[in-house]
Tab-separated table of C-alpha atoms in Angstrom:
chain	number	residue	atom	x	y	z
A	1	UNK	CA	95.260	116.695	114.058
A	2	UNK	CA	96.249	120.157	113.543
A	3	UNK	CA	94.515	122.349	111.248
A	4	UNK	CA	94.470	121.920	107.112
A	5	UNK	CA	97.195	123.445	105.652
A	6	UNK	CA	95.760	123.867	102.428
A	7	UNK	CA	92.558	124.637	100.924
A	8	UNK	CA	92.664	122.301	97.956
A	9	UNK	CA	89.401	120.221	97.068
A	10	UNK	CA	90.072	116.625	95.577
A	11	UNK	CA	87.571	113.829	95.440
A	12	UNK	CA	88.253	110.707	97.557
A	13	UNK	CA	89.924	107.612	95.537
A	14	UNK	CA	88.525	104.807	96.996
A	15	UNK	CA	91.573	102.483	96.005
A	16	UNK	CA	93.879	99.944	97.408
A	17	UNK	CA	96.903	100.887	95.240
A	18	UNK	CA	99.683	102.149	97.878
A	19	UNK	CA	100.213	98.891	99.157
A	20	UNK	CA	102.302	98.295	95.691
A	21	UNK	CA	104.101	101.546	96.927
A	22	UNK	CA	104.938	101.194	100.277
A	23	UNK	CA	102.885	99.160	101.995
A	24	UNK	CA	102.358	96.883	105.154
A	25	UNK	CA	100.255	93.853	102.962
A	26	UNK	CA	97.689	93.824	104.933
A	27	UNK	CA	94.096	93.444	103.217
A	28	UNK	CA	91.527	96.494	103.884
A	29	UNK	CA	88.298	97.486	102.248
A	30	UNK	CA	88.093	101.017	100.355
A	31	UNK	CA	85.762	103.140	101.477
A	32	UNK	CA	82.267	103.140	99.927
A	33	UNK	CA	82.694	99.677	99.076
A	34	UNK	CA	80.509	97.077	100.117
A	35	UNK	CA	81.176	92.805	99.589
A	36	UNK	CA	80.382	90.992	96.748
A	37	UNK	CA	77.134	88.475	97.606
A	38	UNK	CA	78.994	85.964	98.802
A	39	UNK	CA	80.742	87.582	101.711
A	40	UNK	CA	79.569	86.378	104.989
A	41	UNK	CA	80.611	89.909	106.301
A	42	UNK	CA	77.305	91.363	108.176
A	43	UNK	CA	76.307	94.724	106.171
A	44	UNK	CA	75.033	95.662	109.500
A	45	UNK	CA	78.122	95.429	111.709
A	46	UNK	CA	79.912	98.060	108.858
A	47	UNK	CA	80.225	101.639	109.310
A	48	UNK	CA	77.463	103.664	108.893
A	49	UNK	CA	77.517	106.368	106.447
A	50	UNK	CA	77.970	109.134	108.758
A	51	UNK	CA	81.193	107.194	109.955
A	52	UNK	CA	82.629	106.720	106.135
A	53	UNK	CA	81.822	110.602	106.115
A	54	UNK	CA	84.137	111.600	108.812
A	55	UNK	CA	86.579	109.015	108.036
A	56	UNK	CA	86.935	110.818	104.406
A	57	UNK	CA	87.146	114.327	105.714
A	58	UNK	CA	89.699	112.727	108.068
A	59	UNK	CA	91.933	111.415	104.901
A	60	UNK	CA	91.447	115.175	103.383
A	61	UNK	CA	92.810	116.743	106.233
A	62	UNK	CA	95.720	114.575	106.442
A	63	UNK	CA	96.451	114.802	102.741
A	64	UNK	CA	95.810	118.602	103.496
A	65	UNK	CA	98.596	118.911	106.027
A	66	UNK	CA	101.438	116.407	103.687
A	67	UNK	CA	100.263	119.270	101.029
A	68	UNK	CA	101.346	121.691	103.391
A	69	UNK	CA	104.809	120.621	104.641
A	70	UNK	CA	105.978	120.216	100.656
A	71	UNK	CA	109.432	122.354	101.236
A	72	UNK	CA	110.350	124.960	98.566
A	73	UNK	CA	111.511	123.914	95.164
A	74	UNK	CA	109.279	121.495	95.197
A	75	UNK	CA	105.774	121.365	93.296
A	76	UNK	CA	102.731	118.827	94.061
A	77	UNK	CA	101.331	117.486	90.776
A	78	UNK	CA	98.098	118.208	91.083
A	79	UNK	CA	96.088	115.272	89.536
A	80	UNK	CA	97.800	112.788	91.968
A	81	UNK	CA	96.675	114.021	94.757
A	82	UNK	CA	94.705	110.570	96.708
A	83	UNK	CA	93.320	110.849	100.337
A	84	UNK	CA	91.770	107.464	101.511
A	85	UNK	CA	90.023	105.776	104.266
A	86	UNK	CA	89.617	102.567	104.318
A	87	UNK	CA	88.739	99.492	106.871
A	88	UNK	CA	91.114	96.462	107.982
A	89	UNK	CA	90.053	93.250	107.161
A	90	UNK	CA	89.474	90.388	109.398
A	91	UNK	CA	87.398	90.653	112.122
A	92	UNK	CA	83.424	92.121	110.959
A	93	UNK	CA	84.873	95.308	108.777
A	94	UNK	CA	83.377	97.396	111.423
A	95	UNK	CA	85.997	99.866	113.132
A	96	UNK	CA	85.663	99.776	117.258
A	97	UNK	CA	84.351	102.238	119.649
A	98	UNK	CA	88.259	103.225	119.444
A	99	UNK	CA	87.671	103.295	115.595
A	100	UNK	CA	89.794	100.668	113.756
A	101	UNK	CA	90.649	102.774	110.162
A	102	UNK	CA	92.962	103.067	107.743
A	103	UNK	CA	94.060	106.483	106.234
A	104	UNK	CA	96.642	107.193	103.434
A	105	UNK	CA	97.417	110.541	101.341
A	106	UNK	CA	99.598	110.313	98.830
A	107	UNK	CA	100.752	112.248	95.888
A	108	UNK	CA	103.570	112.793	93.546
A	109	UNK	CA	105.950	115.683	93.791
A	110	UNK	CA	108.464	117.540	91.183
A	111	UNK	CA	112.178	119.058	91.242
A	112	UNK	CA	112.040	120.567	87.994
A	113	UNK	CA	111.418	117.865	85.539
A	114	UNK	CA	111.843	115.175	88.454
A	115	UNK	CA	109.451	113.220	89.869
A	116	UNK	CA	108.882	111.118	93.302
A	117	UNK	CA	106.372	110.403	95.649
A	118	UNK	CA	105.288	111.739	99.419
A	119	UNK	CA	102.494	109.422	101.546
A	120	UNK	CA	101.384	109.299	105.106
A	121	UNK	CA	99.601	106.368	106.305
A	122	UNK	CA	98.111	106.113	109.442
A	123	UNK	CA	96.319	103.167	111.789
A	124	UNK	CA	93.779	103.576	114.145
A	125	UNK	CA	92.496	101.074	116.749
A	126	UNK	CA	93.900	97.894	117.504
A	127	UNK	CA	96.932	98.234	114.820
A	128	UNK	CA	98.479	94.675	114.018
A	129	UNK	CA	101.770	96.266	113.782
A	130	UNK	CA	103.969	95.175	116.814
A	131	UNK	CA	106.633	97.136	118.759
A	132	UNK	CA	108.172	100.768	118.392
A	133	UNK	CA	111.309	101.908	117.360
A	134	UNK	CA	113.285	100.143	114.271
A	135	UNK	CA	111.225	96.989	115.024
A	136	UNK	CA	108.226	98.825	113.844
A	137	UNK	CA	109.736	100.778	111.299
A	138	UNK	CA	110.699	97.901	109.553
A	139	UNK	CA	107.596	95.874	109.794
A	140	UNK	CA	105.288	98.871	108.497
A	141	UNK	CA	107.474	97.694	104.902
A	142	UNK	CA	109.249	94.167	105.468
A	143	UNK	CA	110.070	93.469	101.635
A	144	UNK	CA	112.351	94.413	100.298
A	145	UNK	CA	114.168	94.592	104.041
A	146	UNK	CA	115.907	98.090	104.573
A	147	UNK	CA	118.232	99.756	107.218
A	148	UNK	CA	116.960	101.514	110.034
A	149	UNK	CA	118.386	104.157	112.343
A	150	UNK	CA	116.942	105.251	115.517
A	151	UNK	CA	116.138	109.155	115.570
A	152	UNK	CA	115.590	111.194	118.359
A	153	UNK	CA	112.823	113.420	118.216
A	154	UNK	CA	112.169	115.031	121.817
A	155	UNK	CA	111.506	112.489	124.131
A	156	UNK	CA	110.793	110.202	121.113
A	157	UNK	CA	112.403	107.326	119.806
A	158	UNK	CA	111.641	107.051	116.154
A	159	UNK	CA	112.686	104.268	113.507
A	160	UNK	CA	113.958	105.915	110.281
A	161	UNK	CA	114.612	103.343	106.850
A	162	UNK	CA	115.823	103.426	103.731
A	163	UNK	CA	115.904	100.788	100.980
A	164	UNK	CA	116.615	100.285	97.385
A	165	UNK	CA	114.820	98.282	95.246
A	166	UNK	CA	117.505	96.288	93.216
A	167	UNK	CA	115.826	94.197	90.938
A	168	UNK	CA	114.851	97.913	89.258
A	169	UNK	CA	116.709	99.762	86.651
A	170	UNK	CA	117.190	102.638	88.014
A	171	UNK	CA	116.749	101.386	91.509
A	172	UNK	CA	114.011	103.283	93.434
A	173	UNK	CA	114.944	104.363	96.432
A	174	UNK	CA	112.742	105.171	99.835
A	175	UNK	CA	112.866	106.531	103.259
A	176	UNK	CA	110.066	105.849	105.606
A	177	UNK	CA	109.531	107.044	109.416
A	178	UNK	CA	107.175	105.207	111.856
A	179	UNK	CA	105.944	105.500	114.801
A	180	UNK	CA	103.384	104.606	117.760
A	181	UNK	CA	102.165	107.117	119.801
A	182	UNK	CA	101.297	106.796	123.650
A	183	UNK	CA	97.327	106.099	122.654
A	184	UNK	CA	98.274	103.315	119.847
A	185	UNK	CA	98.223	105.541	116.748
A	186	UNK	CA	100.537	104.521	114.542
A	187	UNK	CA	102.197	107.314	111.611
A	188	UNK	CA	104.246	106.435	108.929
A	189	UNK	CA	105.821	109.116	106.323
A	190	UNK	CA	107.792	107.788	103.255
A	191	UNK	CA	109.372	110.097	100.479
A	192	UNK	CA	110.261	107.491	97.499
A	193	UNK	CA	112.643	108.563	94.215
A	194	UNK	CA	109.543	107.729	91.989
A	195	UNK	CA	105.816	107.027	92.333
A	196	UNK	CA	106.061	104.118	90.152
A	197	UNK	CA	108.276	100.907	89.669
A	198	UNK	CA	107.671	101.558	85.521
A	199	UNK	CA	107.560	105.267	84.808
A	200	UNK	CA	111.356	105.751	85.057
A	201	UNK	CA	111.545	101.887	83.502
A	202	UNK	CA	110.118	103.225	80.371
A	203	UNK	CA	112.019	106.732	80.291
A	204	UNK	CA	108.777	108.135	80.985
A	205	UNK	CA	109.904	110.342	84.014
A	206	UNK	CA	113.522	111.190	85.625
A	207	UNK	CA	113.427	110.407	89.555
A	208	UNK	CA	114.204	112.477	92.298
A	209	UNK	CA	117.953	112.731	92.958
A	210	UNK	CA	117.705	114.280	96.240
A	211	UNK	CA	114.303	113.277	98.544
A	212	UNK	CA	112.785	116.555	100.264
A	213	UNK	CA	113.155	115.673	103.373
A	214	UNK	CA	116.277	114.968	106.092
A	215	UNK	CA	116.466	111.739	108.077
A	216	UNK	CA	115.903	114.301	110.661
A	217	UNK	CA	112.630	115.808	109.155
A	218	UNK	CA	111.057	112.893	107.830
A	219	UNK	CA	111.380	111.154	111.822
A	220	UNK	CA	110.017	114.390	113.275
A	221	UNK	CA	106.565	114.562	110.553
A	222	UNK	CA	106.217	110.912	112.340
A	223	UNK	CA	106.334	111.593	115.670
A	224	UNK	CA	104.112	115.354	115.538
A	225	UNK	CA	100.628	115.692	116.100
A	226	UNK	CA	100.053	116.907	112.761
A	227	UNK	CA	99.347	113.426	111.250
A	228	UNK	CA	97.903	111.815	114.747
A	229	UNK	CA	94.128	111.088	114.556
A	230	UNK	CA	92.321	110.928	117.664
């Protein structure tokens, strides 16, 4: 990963809300948690402390760099801000020697008195996320099923979707970009018209009219090294 683009200091929200964003459904444990008594997960197969460190400074650099790419005339609301690491479920909750983890950074950005949402997630490790293109693209969120457009980026194929969510009024809309690099990684970027399915249900907050980001832009944050963890 490239270096932080931004010097601000938030504390790690060891959560499992962005699935209810823009999510893949999959089940992973926050970091810093441990299970409940009767887990028959072996405390001694999870990652040691030193591991959760990095992994946390890894989520703080990522959320770092989606800080730093905001464009202009656009403002990141500051108490939103949410790096996490986290742990797929399934086989002991211990990452591999390749180092199985989860990270996400998320926060909410403003146009003015409009509000939306920008979030990188990114899988290390023996992803369960199949294939490349628009076939991944569309599994990294399969519900409610959007469109997808292949985007060149270089010598890089990568899967660009969009999708409303109709049974919402207004409708939120979202663009995500994924893809798998060479060593397995696999990046997704989404840019949604609000960070919430109730805030602009209520009146609370206007959404975004126009998403920061190009079809263009969003497939080429994807596909850099700025959000690839080694």
């Amino acid at each position: 990963m490239s270096g932080a683009g931004s010097a601000t200091a938030v504390v790690l929200v060891a959560a499992v809300g962005f699935t209810g964003v823009l999510g893949s459904g999959s089940r992973y444990s926050p970091a810093g948690t441990k299970p409940s008594s009767s887990s028959t997960v072996d405390l001694r197969s999870r990652p040691s402390q030193e591991e959760w460190t990095t992994a946390r400074k890894q989520a703080q650099a990522m959320l770092n760099e989606l800080v730093a790419v905001v464009p202009a005339g656009y403002t990141v609301v500051e108490d939103s801000l949410n790096p996490q690491a986290l742990v797929p479920m399934g086989t002991v909750g211990r990452p591999t020697a390749v180092g199985d983890w989860l990270y996400l950074a998320s926060f909410s950005i403003r146009q003015g008195k409009q509000t939306g949402l920008l979030l990188v997630e990114v899988q290390t490790g023996h992803s369960r996320l199949q294939g490349d293109g628009c076939e991944l693209t569309l599994k990294i969120h399969p519900f409610p099923r959007g469109q997808c457009q292949l985007v060149t980026v270089g010598q890089a194929k990568v899967g660009v979707a969009q999708v409303h969510w109709t049974n919402e009024d207004p409708p939120r809309f979202a663009q995500w970009a994924g893809y798998r690099h060479p060593d397995g990684v696999v990046v997704k970027v989404a840019q949604l018209s609000s960070p919430d399915s109730y805030a602009h249900r209520f009146g609370v907050l206007p959404e975004l009219k126009k998403l920061p980001f190009t079809v263009q832009q969003l497939a080429a944050l994807a596909a850099s090294d700025r959000f690839h963890v080694d």
